[in-house]
Amino acid sequence: MEWSESYETWLNHPTLDSELKKELESYQDNKTLLEDSFYTSLEFGTAGMRGVIGAGTNRMNIYTVRQASKGLALFIENQGEDAKEKGVAIAYDSRHMSKEFAMEAAKTLAVHGIPSYVFEDLRPTPELSFAVRHLKTAAGIMITASHNPAEYNGFKVYGEDGGQLPPKEADELTSFVRSVSDILSIETMDETEAAEKELLTILGKDLDRAYLDALKRVTIDPELINRQGRELKIVFTPLHGTGKMLGEKALQQAGFRNVFLVEEQADPDPDFSTIKSPNPEDEAAFELAFKKGREVGADILIATDPDADRLGLAVRTAGEYYELLSGNQIASLMIDYILKAHEKKGTLPSNSVMIKSIVSSELPSAIADKHGVETMDVLTGFKFIAEKIKEFEETHSHTFMFGFEESYGYLVQPFVRDKDAIQALVMVAEMTAFYKEEGYSLFDTLQELYHEYGHYKEKTISVTLEGQEGSKKIKELMAHLRENAPTEFGNIKVEVTEDFKKQTRARFGDEESINLPPADVLKYKLADSSWIAIRPSGTEPKIKFYIAANDDSGVEVEGKMKLFEQDIQKIVDKAK
């Protein structure tokens, strides 16, 4: 069906939601907007779906949410009656339409006789992952668009282990979702009827208490916190999202008393009115936290994204100055402290392992190696870390100590199977307290790591190419690079080319297989141990370039990064 036909079908549908109908009518003179709203269906992939809220097949609305929910219902039905009876846990964040989308999902599942357990109010993504495991449901749904701008929302699906679905199951679910063709006529059950039939249960404080109880396992040295918990000054901003309620309680429970909220950003706000983007990796998002930090003399400033699965950190340098750390730097500090603390207590297992994504820094790997801890690399997507944890539980081959992605996602304890900013909040506070007692700031500690292991620097360059044409250009660029592999970056020779889509690794003309699932990622390892990776985003109209340099000298690293960026810019210019 042409996009114009699809538009007419929606516009003239007798039961179309009245607000969406008004929106479509207002588009009538804007052909570009109409085409973008209907030229394709909102893509449902391994990470679920995410898009701009609005009318159309290429938008987040009650009909695309029902389609995804019906696809999930068919997926669960295919697993048998036991799976149906287990039901689905559903949570949502502070975005526009989040609560409505959560209830639409529950009402759609109810028609299939699948019970839903929906939180009474907004909750973080990690608590949804915990709820799936705690309630032993067959699946979970999180309504969130993570750190995207205010006009976005999304739909993420979790498996019975509490992790996002691995590739095989995700592909199966996607096929069910795509099989639902007439999305305007999907049947739903009234909320009251669903509740009466015990197909809708509202979750509340009991789950919060269970999660907070599990969170006690994150703390390694409670005696340290007893000594330093009243001295450490923490500024915390949930960036208008879900982090406030559990974040404050988690810090208080652990023993940290000097926690200062950024009041302007403490309460949920779907417009994120004090910031351009609710992204804890952006310095602009910390502007009010910087101000608060200077007022109270804070040791650290912490921000969580709207669904509280990602955490950003700024550390005090000198006087009233704070420096925002990268996700890789935060992870390096965390794994260094975690391993030191466990060694000190004699609780570091001999089969310990750290898991990270293939586009994350190698500094944490060097730290883990010094402590005799193995590092495993997985594809980008925390579901692959969760998949490894599940494997370890079944085989007893390794003990999970820490997992992270460079995109500000961390996991300390596996009672959650996704990145967990609430866990990270507690761990960052503990490690800051440790170094403060030793007379160091986290900034000082990071410099010590560079002195010991060498200087590592990483940067992610995200290039947005919107719409149908942008998607085409991204695909063309990846195809071009596969046919014309770069031989050097920054005048440094490429020694290894890894193509994760073809699952091959080429080294000096010899080729071997990569034992990871296929993914549209290219990685180039250079002669000096620096590397470049290129990956289209799975949830946004972006292509990402990951740059990593290391050297004994910080000055040399900066020089390499500039040259790498210049070469990346040449690739981007050709794509545009």
PDB file of N, CA and C in Angstrom, residues 375-442:
ATOM      1  N   THR A 375      37.878 -10.901  31.099  1.00  0.00           N
ATOM      2  CA  THR A 375      36.954  -9.989  30.426  1.00  0.00           C
ATOM      3  C   THR A 375      36.335 -10.705  29.233  1.00  0.00           C
ATOM      4  N   MET A 376      35.025 -10.584  29.089  1.00  0.00           N
ATOM      5  CA  MET A 376      34.332 -11.115  27.919  1.00  0.00           C
ATOM      6  C   MET A 376      33.710  -9.962  27.145  1.00  0.00           C
ATOM      7  N   ASP A 377      33.894  -9.958  25.835  1.00  0.00           N
ATOM      8  CA  ASP A 377      33.293  -8.962  24.960  1.00  0.00           C
ATOM      9  C   ASP A 377      32.030  -9.520  24.319  1.00  0.00           C
ATOM     10  N   VAL A 378      30.989  -8.706  24.290  1.00  0.00           N
ATOM     11  CA  VAL A 378      29.730  -9.096  23.642  1.00  0.00           C
ATOM     12  C   VAL A 378      29.291  -7.965  22.725  1.00  0.00           C
ATOM     13  N   LEU A 379      28.301  -8.248  21.894  1.00  0.00           N
ATOM     14  CA  LEU A 379      27.760  -7.222  21.008  1.00  0.00           C
ATOM     15  C   LEU A 379      27.088  -6.116  21.814  1.00  0.00           C
ATOM     16  N   THR A 380      26.916  -4.958  21.177  1.00  0.00           N
ATOM     17  CA  THR A 380      26.225  -3.848  21.824  1.00  0.00           C
ATOM     18  C   THR A 380      24.775  -4.227  22.093  1.00  0.00           C
ATOM     19  N   GLY A 381      24.307  -3.930  23.279  1.00  0.00           N
ATOM     20  CA  GLY A 381      22.967  -4.309  23.712  1.00  0.00           C
ATOM     21  C   GLY A 381      23.093  -5.091  25.009  1.00  0.00           C
ATOM     22  N   PHE A 382      22.494  -4.585  26.084  1.00  0.00           N
ATOM     23  CA  PHE A 382      22.686  -5.220  27.387  1.00  0.00           C
ATOM     24  C   PHE A 382      22.096  -6.619  27.453  1.00  0.00           C
ATOM     25  N   LYS A 383      21.225  -6.937  26.484  1.00  0.00           N
ATOM     26  CA  LYS A 383      20.650  -8.292  26.457  1.00  0.00           C
ATOM     27  C   LYS A 383      21.740  -9.345  26.295  1.00  0.00           C
ATOM     28  N   PHE A 384      22.850  -8.970  25.643  1.00  0.00           N
ATOM     29  CA  PHE A 384      23.932  -9.936  25.444  1.00  0.00           C
ATOM     30  C   PHE A 384      24.701 -10.162  26.748  1.00  0.00           C
ATOM     31  N   ILE A 385      24.772  -9.131  27.587  1.00  0.00           N
ATOM     32  CA  ILE A 385      25.358  -9.301  28.921  1.00  0.00           C
ATOM     33  C   ILE A 385      24.447 -10.189  29.763  1.00  0.00           C
ATOM     34  N   ALA A 386      23.131  -9.929  29.682  1.00  0.00           N
ATOM     35  CA  ALA A 386      22.156 -10.746  30.422  1.00  0.00           C
ATOM     36  C   ALA A 386      22.205 -12.200  29.981  1.00  0.00           C
ATOM     37  N   GLU A 387      22.393 -12.403  28.679  1.00  0.00           N
ATOM     38  CA  GLU A 387      22.460 -13.761  28.127  1.00  0.00           C
ATOM     39  C   GLU A 387      23.649 -14.514  28.712  1.00  0.00           C
ATOM     40  N   LYS A 388      24.789 -13.835  28.855  1.00  0.00           N
ATOM     41  CA  LYS A 388      25.981 -14.453  29.446  1.00  0.00           C
ATOM     42  C   LYS A 388      25.757 -14.794  30.926  1.00  0.00           C
ATOM     43  N   ILE A 389      25.112 -13.886  31.647  1.00  0.00           N
ATOM     44  CA  ILE A 389      24.843 -14.139  33.064  1.00  0.00           C
ATOM     45  C   ILE A 389      23.986 -15.395  33.218  1.00  0.00           C
ATOM     46  N   LYS A 390      22.973 -15.522  32.368  1.00  0.00           N
ATOM     47  CA  LYS A 390      22.106 -16.706  32.400  1.00  0.00           C
ATOM     48  C   LYS A 390      22.919 -17.970  32.121  1.00  0.00           C
ATOM     49  N   GLU A 391      23.827 -17.881  31.154  1.00  0.00           N
ATOM     50  CA  GLU A 391      24.699 -19.022  30.827  1.00  0.00           C
ATOM     51  C   GLU A 391      25.550 -19.408  32.033  1.00  0.00           C
ATOM     52  N   PHE A 392      26.094 -18.402  32.750  1.00  0.00           N
ATOM     53  CA  PHE A 392      26.930 -18.682  33.921  1.00  0.00           C
ATOM     54  C   PHE A 392      26.124 -19.385  35.018  1.00  0.00           C
ATOM     55  N   GLU A 393      24.879 -18.976  35.190  1.00  0.00           N
ATOM     56  CA  GLU A 393      24.032 -19.607  36.206  1.00  0.00           C
ATOM     57  C   GLU A 393      23.784 -21.070  35.883  1.00  0.00           C
ATOM     58  N   GLU A 394      23.651 -21.352  34.600  1.00  0.00           N
ATOM     59  CA  GLU A 394      23.351 -22.728  34.186  1.00  0.00           C
ATOM     60  C   GLU A 394      24.591 -23.621  34.223  1.00  0.00           C
ATOM     61  N   THR A 395      25.761 -23.053  33.893  1.00  0.00           N
ATOM     62  CA  THR A 395      26.986 -23.860  33.793  1.00  0.00           C
ATOM     63  C   THR A 395      27.882 -23.762  35.023  1.00  0.00           C
ATOM     64  N   HIS A 396      27.650 -22.719  35.860  1.00  0.00           N
ATOM     65  CA  HIS A 396      28.507 -22.464  37.035  1.00  0.00           C
ATOM     66  C   HIS A 396      29.962 -22.257  36.619  1.00  0.00           C
ATOM     67  N   SER A 397      30.176 -21.764  35.407  1.00  0.00           N
ATOM     68  CA  SER A 397      31.534 -21.618  34.883  1.00  0.00           C
ATOM     69  C   SER A 397      32.214 -20.340  35.345  1.00  0.00           C
ATOM     70  N   HIS A 398      31.434 -19.284  35.592  1.00  0.00           N
ATOM     71  CA  HIS A 398      32.000 -17.993  35.969  1.00  0.00           C
ATOM     72  C   HIS A 398      31.117 -17.321  37.013  1.00  0.00           C
ATOM     73  N   THR A 399      31.720 -16.398  37.741  1.00  0.00           N
ATOM     74  CA  THR A 399      30.973 -15.552  38.670  1.00  0.00           C
ATOM     75  C   THR A 399      30.966 -14.132  38.130  1.00  0.00           C
ATOM     76  N   PHE A 400      29.794 -13.623  37.858  1.00  0.00           N
ATOM     77  CA  PHE A 400      29.662 -12.279  37.311  1.00  0.00           C
ATOM     78  C   PHE A 400      30.015 -11.237  38.367  1.00  0.00           C
ATOM     79  N   MET A 401      30.916 -10.300  37.999  1.00  0.00           N
ATOM     80  CA  MET A 401      31.319  -9.245  38.917  1.00  0.00           C
ATOM     81  C   MET A 401      30.856  -7.863  38.482  1.00  0.00           C
ATOM     82  N   PHE A 402      30.754  -7.664  37.159  1.00  0.00           N
ATOM     83  CA  PHE A 402      30.411  -6.325  36.669  1.00  0.00           C
ATOM     84  C   PHE A 402      30.173  -6.409  35.176  1.00  0.00           C
ATOM     85  N   GLY A 403      29.214  -5.605  34.699  1.00  0.00           N
ATOM     86  CA  GLY A 403      28.970  -5.511  33.265  1.00  0.00           C
ATOM     87  C   GLY A 403      28.705  -4.067  32.899  1.00  0.00           C
ATOM     88  N   PHE A 404      29.152  -3.666  31.701  1.00  0.00           N
ATOM     89  CA  PHE A 404      28.915  -2.274  31.307  1.00  0.00           C
ATOM     90  C   PHE A 404      28.956  -2.103  29.805  1.00  0.00           C
ATOM     91  N   GLU A 405      28.361  -0.996  29.376  1.00  0.00           N
ATOM     92  CA  GLU A 405      28.476  -0.505  28.016  1.00  0.00           C
ATOM     93  C   GLU A 405      28.962   0.939  28.068  1.00  0.00           C
ATOM     94  N   GLU A 406      29.669   1.364  27.031  1.00  0.00           N
ATOM     95  CA  GLU A 406      30.212   2.718  27.032  1.00  0.00           C
ATOM     96  C   GLU A 406      29.119   3.778  27.097  1.00  0.00           C
ATOM     97  N   SER A 407      27.888   3.401  26.738  1.00  0.00           N
ATOM     98  CA  SER A 407      26.775   4.356  26.701  1.00  0.00           C
ATOM     99  C   SER A 407      26.132   4.536  28.073  1.00  0.00           C
ATOM    100  N   TYR A 408      26.970   4.537  29.125  1.00  0.00           N
ATOM    101  CA  TYR A 408      26.572   4.900  30.483  1.00  0.00           C
ATOM    102  C   TYR A 408      25.631   3.887  31.132  1.00  0.00           C
ATOM    103  N   GLY A 409      25.799   2.619  30.779  1.00  0.00           N
ATOM    104  CA  GLY A 409      24.995   1.565  31.383  1.00  0.00           C
ATOM    105  C   GLY A 409      25.866   0.598  32.169  1.00  0.00           C
ATOM    106  N   TYR A 410      25.474   0.296  33.436  1.00  0.00           N
ATOM    107  CA  TYR A 410      26.280  -0.542  34.322  1.00  0.00           C
ATOM    108  C   TYR A 410      25.386  -1.493  35.106  1.00  0.00           C
ATOM    109  N   LEU A 411      25.935  -2.641  35.446  1.00  0.00           N
ATOM    110  CA  LEU A 411      25.236  -3.607  36.292  1.00  0.00           C
ATOM    111  C   LEU A 411      26.238  -4.206  37.265  1.00  0.00           C
ATOM    112  N   VAL A 412      25.898  -4.159  38.557  1.00  0.00           N
ATOM    113  CA  VAL A 412      26.783  -4.675  39.602  1.00  0.00           C
ATOM    114  C   VAL A 412      26.314  -6.040  40.089  1.00  0.00           C
ATOM    115  N   GLN A 413      25.024  -6.169  40.380  1.00  0.00           N
ATOM    116  CA  GLN A 413      24.466  -7.424  40.882  1.00  0.00           C
ATOM    117  C   GLN A 413      23.389  -7.926  39.918  1.00  0.00           C
ATOM    118  N   PRO A 414      23.384  -9.223  39.598  1.00  0.00           N
ATOM    119  CA  PRO A 414      22.507  -9.727  38.533  1.00  0.00           C
ATOM    120  C   PRO A 414      21.073 -10.033  38.944  1.00  0.00           C
ATOM    121  N   PHE A 415      20.589  -9.467  40.062  1.00  0.00           N
ATOM    122  CA  PHE A 415      19.155  -9.626  40.348  1.00  0.00           C
ATOM    123  C   PHE A 415      18.329  -8.798  39.363  1.00  0.00           C
ATOM    124  N   VAL A 416      18.990  -7.906  38.638  1.00  0.00           N
ATOM    125  CA  VAL A 416      18.429  -7.209  37.474  1.00  0.00           C
ATOM    126  C   VAL A 416      19.199  -7.700  36.264  1.00  0.00           C
ATOM    127  N   ARG A 417      18.552  -7.762  35.104  1.00  0.00           N
ATOM    128  CA  ARG A 417      19.236  -8.243  33.903  1.00  0.00           C
ATOM    129  C   ARG A 417      19.248  -7.188  32.798  1.00  0.00           C
ATOM    130  N   ASP A 418      19.373  -5.945  33.224  1.00  0.00           N
ATOM    131  CA  ASP A 418      19.554  -4.829  32.301  1.00  0.00           C
ATOM    132  C   ASP A 418      20.412  -3.811  33.028  1.00  0.00           C
ATOM    133  N   LYS A 419      20.852  -2.806  32.331  1.00  0.00           N
ATOM    134  CA  LYS A 419      21.629  -1.779  33.009  1.00  0.00           C
ATOM    135  C   LYS A 419      20.779  -1.123  34.091  1.00  0.00           C
ATOM    136  N   ASP A 420      21.422  -0.761  35.192  1.00  0.00           N
ATOM    137  CA  ASP A 420      20.684  -0.342  36.383  1.00  0.00           C
ATOM    138  C   ASP A 420      21.370   0.873  37.006  1.00  0.00           C
ATOM    139  N   ALA A 421      20.787   2.053  36.775  1.00  0.00           N
ATOM    140  CA  ALA A 421      21.372   3.280  37.302  1.00  0.00           C
ATOM    141  C   ALA A 421      21.191   3.408  38.809  1.00  0.00           C
ATOM    142  N   ILE A 422      20.209   2.708  39.383  1.00  0.00           N
ATOM    143  CA  ILE A 422      20.025   2.772  40.839  1.00  0.00           C
ATOM    144  C   ILE A 422      21.147   2.000  41.523  1.00  0.00           C
ATOM    145  N   GLN A 423      21.476   0.819  40.999  1.00  0.00           N
ATOM    146  CA  GLN A 423      22.645   0.094  41.507  1.00  0.00           C
ATOM    147  C   GLN A 423      23.907   0.937  41.352  1.00  0.00           C
ATOM    148  N   ALA A 424      24.071   1.536  40.167  1.00  0.00           N
ATOM    149  CA  ALA A 424      25.273   2.332  39.904  1.00  0.00           C
ATOM    150  C   ALA A 424      25.359   3.524  40.844  1.00  0.00           C
ATOM    151  N   LEU A 425      24.224   4.119  41.153  1.00  0.00           N
ATOM    152  CA  LEU A 425      24.169   5.258  42.071  1.00  0.00           C
ATOM    153  C   LEU A 425      24.767   4.889  43.427  1.00  0.00           C
ATOM    154  N   VAL A 426      24.375   3.723  43.952  1.00  0.00           N
ATOM    155  CA  VAL A 426      24.863   3.266  45.249  1.00  0.00           C
ATOM    156  C   VAL A 426      26.353   2.920  45.177  1.00  0.00           C
ATOM    157  N   MET A 427      26.766   2.253  44.093  1.00  0.00           N
ATOM    158  CA  MET A 427      28.171   1.860  43.982  1.00  0.00           C
ATOM    159  C   MET A 427      29.087   3.069  43.802  1.00  0.00           C
ATOM    160  N   VAL A 428      28.675   4.032  42.972  1.00  0.00           N
ATOM    161  CA  VAL A 428      29.487   5.239  42.769  1.00  0.00           C
ATOM    162  C   VAL A 428      29.654   5.992  44.093  1.00  0.00           C
ATOM    163  N   ALA A 429      28.573   6.071  44.877  1.00  0.00           N
ATOM    164  CA  ALA A 429      28.668   6.737  46.173  1.00  0.00           C
ATOM    165  C   ALA A 429      29.652   6.015  47.090  1.00  0.00           C
ATOM    166  N   GLU A 430      29.594   4.678  47.097  1.00  0.00           N
ATOM    167  CA  GLU A 430      30.501   3.916  47.963  1.00  0.00           C
ATOM    168  C   GLU A 430      31.954   4.098  47.547  1.00  0.00           C
ATOM    169  N   MET A 431      32.231   4.028  46.257  1.00  0.00           N
ATOM    170  CA  MET A 431      33.636   4.149  45.846  1.00  0.00           C
ATOM    171  C   MET A 431      34.147   5.575  46.084  1.00  0.00           C
ATOM    172  N   THR A 432      33.277   6.576  45.962  1.00  0.00           N
ATOM    173  CA  THR A 432      33.693   7.950  46.255  1.00  0.00           C
ATOM    174  C   THR A 432      34.032   8.089  47.733  1.00  0.00           C
ATOM    175  N   ALA A 433      33.215   7.457  48.581  1.00  0.00           N
ATOM    176  CA  ALA A 433      33.478   7.486  50.020  1.00  0.00           C
ATOM    177  C   ALA A 433      34.815   6.833  50.352  1.00  0.00           C
ATOM    178  N   PHE A 434      35.120   5.728  49.663  1.00  0.00           N
ATOM    179  CA  PHE A 434      36.379   5.024  49.905  1.00  0.00           C
ATOM    180  C   PHE A 434      37.578   5.926  49.615  1.00  0.00           C
ATOM    181  N   TYR A 435      37.558   6.534  48.432  1.00  0.00           N
ATOM    182  CA  TYR A 435      38.701   7.362  48.067  1.00  0.00           C
ATOM    183  C   TYR A 435      38.761   8.648  48.867  1.00  0.00           C
ATOM    184  N   LYS A 436      37.614   9.169  49.266  1.00  0.00           N
ATOM    185  CA  LYS A 436      37.621  10.364  50.116  1.00  0.00           C
ATOM    186  C   LYS A 436      38.293  10.067  51.453  1.00  0.00           C
ATOM    187  N   GLU A 437      37.998   8.890  52.002  1.00  0.00           N
ATOM    188  CA  GLU A 437      38.643   8.504  53.260  1.00  0.00           C
ATOM    189  C   GLU A 437      40.156   8.368  53.095  1.00  0.00           C
ATOM    190  N   GLU A 438      40.577   7.971  51.878  1.00  0.00           N
ATOM    191  CA  GLU A 438      42.006   7.848  51.579  1.00  0.00           C
ATOM    192  C   GLU A 438      42.649   9.189  51.233  1.00  0.00           C
ATOM    193  N   GLY A 439      41.807  10.240  51.120  1.00  0.00           N
ATOM    194  CA  GLY A 439      42.337  11.568  50.806  1.00  0.00           C
ATOM    195  C   GLY A 439      42.354  11.898  49.327  1.00  0.00           C
ATOM    196  N   TYR A 440      41.613  11.144  48.518  1.00  0.00           N
ATOM    197  CA  TYR A 440      41.590  11.355  47.077  1.00  0.00           C
ATOM    198  C   TYR A 440      40.176  11.661  46.585  1.00  0.00           C
ATOM    199  N   SER A 441      40.098  12.431  45.513  1.00  0.00           N
ATOM    200  CA  SER A 441      38.840  12.587  44.803  1.00  0.00           C
ATOM    201  C   SER A 441      38.777  11.534  43.701  1.00  0.00           C
ATOM    202  N   LEU A 442      37.614  11.361  43.086  1.00  0.00           N
ATOM    203  CA  LEU A 442      37.529  10.436  41.953  1.00  0.00           C
ATOM    204  C   LEU A 442      38.350  10.937  40.779  1.00  0.00           C
TER     205      LEU A 442
END
